[in-house]
């Protein structure tokens, strides 16, 4: 940033106007703009462009659901839930910063920053209150959103999520962070990377379903390969997240749903979250791994509908 630009930025800051790192003024008002190829674009407070899926049922006035995906997963990974619930609810699903069609600005990212992005999306979509569903890292961001903006959250569903990293999970993510740059540089390594990542997501029983595994890998290969900057930024957010001491202050109807065979986020962490969040319901889905929304979709979808039905 040049001296002249630095002086202009200083003036803008003194006037209370948000300014991006590159010196351009941030947008003070969240606006949703149609995006070529479908979906909408929302600009975050720091100027990062967020791609958002916004699906509405035919009837007006439907309750809104905000869907927040996990590490290295675009909003399209909610496909099963979006197809199921968009007939009855307005479904808003952003690609988090660093993944999919959203920008991948320099990191590190934090879950509070991801929560701020999610709030920005709600504001742009003119949604005052929404049911919030977060998977894994998306669940960590959902915790921060509910803690910071409880009046905006009608209910909270934490799927395969965590309030802090377990030691083995932390070691794995640190290894992923170090290895990902090599995987991103060569096509054969990209395919191997996707396969090993999916090995952590699904149970052995799922892997025996060859057609299902092929479909999952086809979906992975059809998505933009996450940039090193975006992946490492998201990993940093996952590693730094720690909401354990703040969970007892949550005051929204909450569902904690977890696969009993989850190897990426140990079920013991889900049990701890359910104990700490007042009135939380715990659903442990047997014989299911980390991708509880896919392997355990019937149980999870039913539990979500029940949660929303009892949430004011």
CSV table of C-alpha atoms in Angstrom, one decimal, residues 16-199:
chain,number,residue,atom,x,y,z
A,16,UNK,CA,-15.5,4.9,11.2
A,17,UNK,CA,-15.7,3.5,7.7
A,18,UNK,CA,-14.5,-0.1,7.2
A,19,UNK,CA,-11.5,-0.5,4.8
A,20,UNK,CA,-10.1,-3.7,3.2
A,21,UNK,CA,-6.4,-4.7,3.5
A,22,UNK,CA,-5.8,-3.5,-0.1
A,23,UNK,CA,-7.1,-0.1,0.8
A,24,UNK,CA,-10.5,-0.3,-0.8
A,25,UNK,CA,-13.5,0.6,1.3
A,26,UNK,CA,-15.5,-2.3,2.6
A,27,UNK,CA,-19.2,-2.6,2.0
A,28,UNK,CA,-21.1,-1.4,5.0
A,29,UNK,CA,-24.4,-3.0,3.8
A,30,UNK,CA,-24.7,-6.7,3.1
A,31,UNK,CA,-26.2,-7.2,-0.4
A,32,UNK,CA,-27.0,-10.4,-2.2
A,33,UNK,CA,-26.2,-10.3,-5.9
A,34,UNK,CA,-27.1,-12.9,-8.5
A,35,UNK,CA,-24.1,-14.9,-9.7
A,36,UNK,CA,-23.5,-16.2,-13.2
A,37,UNK,CA,-24.0,-19.9,-13.2
A,38,UNK,CA,-26.5,-19.8,-10.3
A,39,UNK,CA,-26.5,-18.9,-6.7
A,40,UNK,CA,-25.8,-15.5,-5.2
A,41,UNK,CA,-22.8,-13.6,-4.1
A,42,UNK,CA,-22.4,-11.9,-0.8
A,43,UNK,CA,-19.4,-9.7,0.1
A,44,UNK,CA,-17.9,-10.2,3.5
A,45,UNK,CA,-16.8,-7.4,5.8
A,46,UNK,CA,-13.2,-7.7,4.6
A,47,UNK,CA,-14.2,-7.8,0.9
A,48,UNK,CA,-14.1,-11.5,0.4
A,49,UNK,CA,-16.7,-12.7,-2.1
A,50,UNK,CA,-18.9,-15.6,-0.8
A,51,UNK,CA,-20.8,-17.9,-3.1
A,52,UNK,CA,-24.2,-18.8,-1.6
A,53,UNK,CA,-26.9,-21.3,-2.6
A,54,UNK,CA,-30.3,-19.9,-1.9
A,55,UNK,CA,-33.2,-22.3,-2.5
A,56,UNK,CA,-36.8,-21.4,-1.6
A,57,UNK,CA,-40.0,-23.5,-1.6
A,58,UNK,CA,-43.0,-22.4,-3.7
A,59,UNK,CA,-44.9,-21.0,-0.8
A,60,UNK,CA,-43.8,-17.6,0.7
A,61,UNK,CA,-42.9,-17.1,4.3
A,62,UNK,CA,-41.1,-20.4,4.9
A,63,UNK,CA,-38.7,-20.6,7.8
A,64,UNK,CA,-35.0,-20.2,6.8
A,65,UNK,CA,-32.3,-22.7,7.5
A,66,UNK,CA,-28.6,-21.7,7.3
A,67,UNK,CA,-26.4,-24.7,6.3
A,68,UNK,CA,-22.6,-24.4,7.2
A,69,UNK,CA,-20.4,-27.1,5.7
A,70,UNK,CA,-17.1,-28.5,7.1
A,71,UNK,CA,-13.5,-28.4,6.2
A,72,UNK,CA,-12.7,-28.6,2.5
A,73,UNK,CA,-16.4,-29.0,1.7
A,74,UNK,CA,-18.5,-26.7,-0.5
A,75,UNK,CA,-22.1,-25.9,0.1
A,76,UNK,CA,-23.0,-28.4,-2.7
A,77,UNK,CA,-22.0,-31.2,-0.3
A,78,UNK,CA,-25.3,-30.5,1.5
A,79,UNK,CA,-27.1,-31.8,-1.6
A,80,UNK,CA,-29.0,-34.6,0.2
A,81,UNK,CA,-30.4,-32.1,2.8
A,82,UNK,CA,-31.1,-29.3,0.3
A,83,UNK,CA,-33.1,-31.7,-1.9
A,84,UNK,CA,-35.1,-32.9,1.1
A,85,UNK,CA,-35.7,-29.7,2.9
A,86,UNK,CA,-36.0,-27.0,0.2
A,87,UNK,CA,-39.5,-28.1,-0.4
A,88,UNK,CA,-40.6,-26.9,3.0
A,89,UNK,CA,-37.8,-24.4,4.1
A,90,UNK,CA,-35.7,-21.7,2.6
A,91,UNK,CA,-32.3,-23.2,2.5
A,92,UNK,CA,-29.3,-20.9,2.5
A,93,UNK,CA,-25.9,-22.6,2.1
A,94,UNK,CA,-22.7,-20.6,1.6
A,95,UNK,CA,-19.3,-21.8,0.5
A,96,UNK,CA,-17.2,-20.8,3.4
A,97,UNK,CA,-14.2,-18.6,2.7
A,98,UNK,CA,-11.4,-20.7,1.4
A,99,UNK,CA,-13.5,-23.3,-0.4
A,100,UNK,CA,-15.7,-23.9,-3.5
A,101,UNK,CA,-16.6,-20.7,-5.4
A,102,UNK,CA,-15.9,-18.4,-2.6
A,103,UNK,CA,-12.7,-16.3,-2.3
A,104,UNK,CA,-9.7,-17.7,-0.4
A,105,UNK,CA,-8.0,-14.7,1.1
A,106,UNK,CA,-4.8,-15.0,3.1
A,107,UNK,CA,-5.2,-16.8,6.5
A,108,UNK,CA,-5.2,-17.7,9.2
A,109,UNK,CA,-9.0,-17.9,9.5
A,110,UNK,CA,-10.9,-18.2,12.7
A,111,UNK,CA,-14.3,-19.7,13.5
A,112,UNK,CA,-15.4,-16.3,14.8
A,113,UNK,CA,-14.6,-14.9,11.3
A,114,UNK,CA,-16.5,-17.7,9.7
A,115,UNK,CA,-19.4,-16.9,12.0
A,116,UNK,CA,-19.2,-13.2,10.9
A,117,UNK,CA,-19.4,-14.4,7.3
A,118,UNK,CA,-22.5,-16.4,8.1
A,119,UNK,CA,-24.1,-13.5,9.8
A,120,UNK,CA,-23.3,-11.4,6.7
A,121,UNK,CA,-25.0,-13.9,4.5
A,122,UNK,CA,-28.2,-13.8,6.7
A,123,UNK,CA,-28.2,-10.0,6.5
A,124,UNK,CA,-27.8,-10.0,2.7
A,125,UNK,CA,-30.6,-12.5,2.4
A,126,UNK,CA,-32.8,-10.3,4.7
A,127,UNK,CA,-33.3,-13.1,7.2
A,128,UNK,CA,-33.7,-12.0,10.8
A,129,UNK,CA,-33.7,-15.5,12.4
A,130,UNK,CA,-32.8,-18.9,11.0
A,131,UNK,CA,-32.3,-22.4,12.1
A,132,UNK,CA,-28.6,-23.0,11.9
A,133,UNK,CA,-27.1,-26.4,11.0
A,134,UNK,CA,-23.3,-26.8,11.0
A,135,UNK,CA,-21.3,-29.9,10.1
A,136,UNK,CA,-17.8,-30.4,11.6
A,137,UNK,CA,-15.9,-27.0,11.1
A,138,UNK,CA,-19.3,-25.5,10.1
A,139,UNK,CA,-20.6,-26.6,13.5
A,140,UNK,CA,-17.7,-24.8,15.2
A,141,UNK,CA,-18.6,-21.6,13.3
A,142,UNK,CA,-22.3,-22.2,14.2
A,143,UNK,CA,-21.4,-22.3,17.9
A,144,UNK,CA,-19.7,-18.9,17.5
A,145,UNK,CA,-22.7,-17.5,15.7
A,146,UNK,CA,-25.1,-18.7,18.4
A,147,UNK,CA,-22.9,-17.4,21.2
A,148,UNK,CA,-22.4,-14.0,19.6
A,149,UNK,CA,-25.9,-13.5,18.0
A,150,UNK,CA,-28.4,-15.7,19.9
A,151,UNK,CA,-31.3,-13.6,18.8
A,152,UNK,CA,-30.6,-14.5,15.2
A,153,UNK,CA,-30.5,-18.3,15.8
A,154,UNK,CA,-33.9,-20.1,16.2
A,155,UNK,CA,-32.2,-23.4,16.8
A,156,UNK,CA,-28.7,-24.9,16.6
A,157,UNK,CA,-27.8,-28.3,15.1
A,158,UNK,CA,-24.2,-29.5,15.5
A,159,UNK,CA,-23.5,-32.4,13.3
A,160,UNK,CA,-20.2,-34.3,13.6
A,161,UNK,CA,-18.8,-31.2,15.2
A,162,UNK,CA,-16.4,-30.3,18.0
A,163,UNK,CA,-15.9,-27.6,20.6
A,164,UNK,CA,-12.2,-28.1,20.6
A,165,UNK,CA,-9.8,-30.5,18.9
A,166,UNK,CA,-9.1,-33.9,20.4
A,167,UNK,CA,-5.3,-34.7,20.5
A,168,UNK,CA,-5.4,-37.3,17.7
A,169,UNK,CA,-7.6,-35.1,15.5
A,170,UNK,CA,-5.2,-32.2,16.1
A,171,UNK,CA,-2.2,-34.3,15.1
A,172,UNK,CA,-4.0,-35.4,11.9
A,173,UNK,CA,-5.0,-31.8,10.9
A,174,UNK,CA,-1.4,-30.6,11.5
A,175,UNK,CA,-0.2,-33.4,9.2
A,176,UNK,CA,-2.8,-32.4,6.6
A,177,UNK,CA,-1.8,-28.8,6.8
A,178,UNK,CA,1.9,-29.8,6.1
A,179,UNK,CA,1.1,-32.3,3.3
A,180,UNK,CA,-1.6,-30.4,1.4
A,181,UNK,CA,0.7,-28.1,-0.7
A,182,UNK,CA,2.4,-31.2,-2.3
A,183,UNK,CA,-1.1,-32.8,-3.0
A,184,UNK,CA,-2.3,-29.6,-4.6
A,185,UNK,CA,0.6,-29.5,-7.1
A,186,UNK,CA,0.2,-32.8,-8.9
A,187,UNK,CA,-3.0,-34.4,-10.3
A,188,UNK,CA,-2.2,-38.0,-9.2
A,189,UNK,CA,-1.6,-36.8,-5.7
A,190,UNK,CA,-4.9,-34.8,-5.8
A,191,UNK,CA,-6.8,-38.0,-6.5
A,192,UNK,CA,-5.0,-39.9,-3.7
A,193,UNK,CA,-5.7,-36.9,-1.4
A,194,UNK,CA,-9.4,-37.1,-2.0
A,195,UNK,CA,-9.5,-40.8,-1.5
A,196,UNK,CA,-7.7,-40.7,1.9
A,197,UNK,CA,-9.9,-37.7,3.0
A,198,UNK,CA,-13.0,-39.7,2.2
A,199,UNK,CA,-11.6,-42.7,4.1
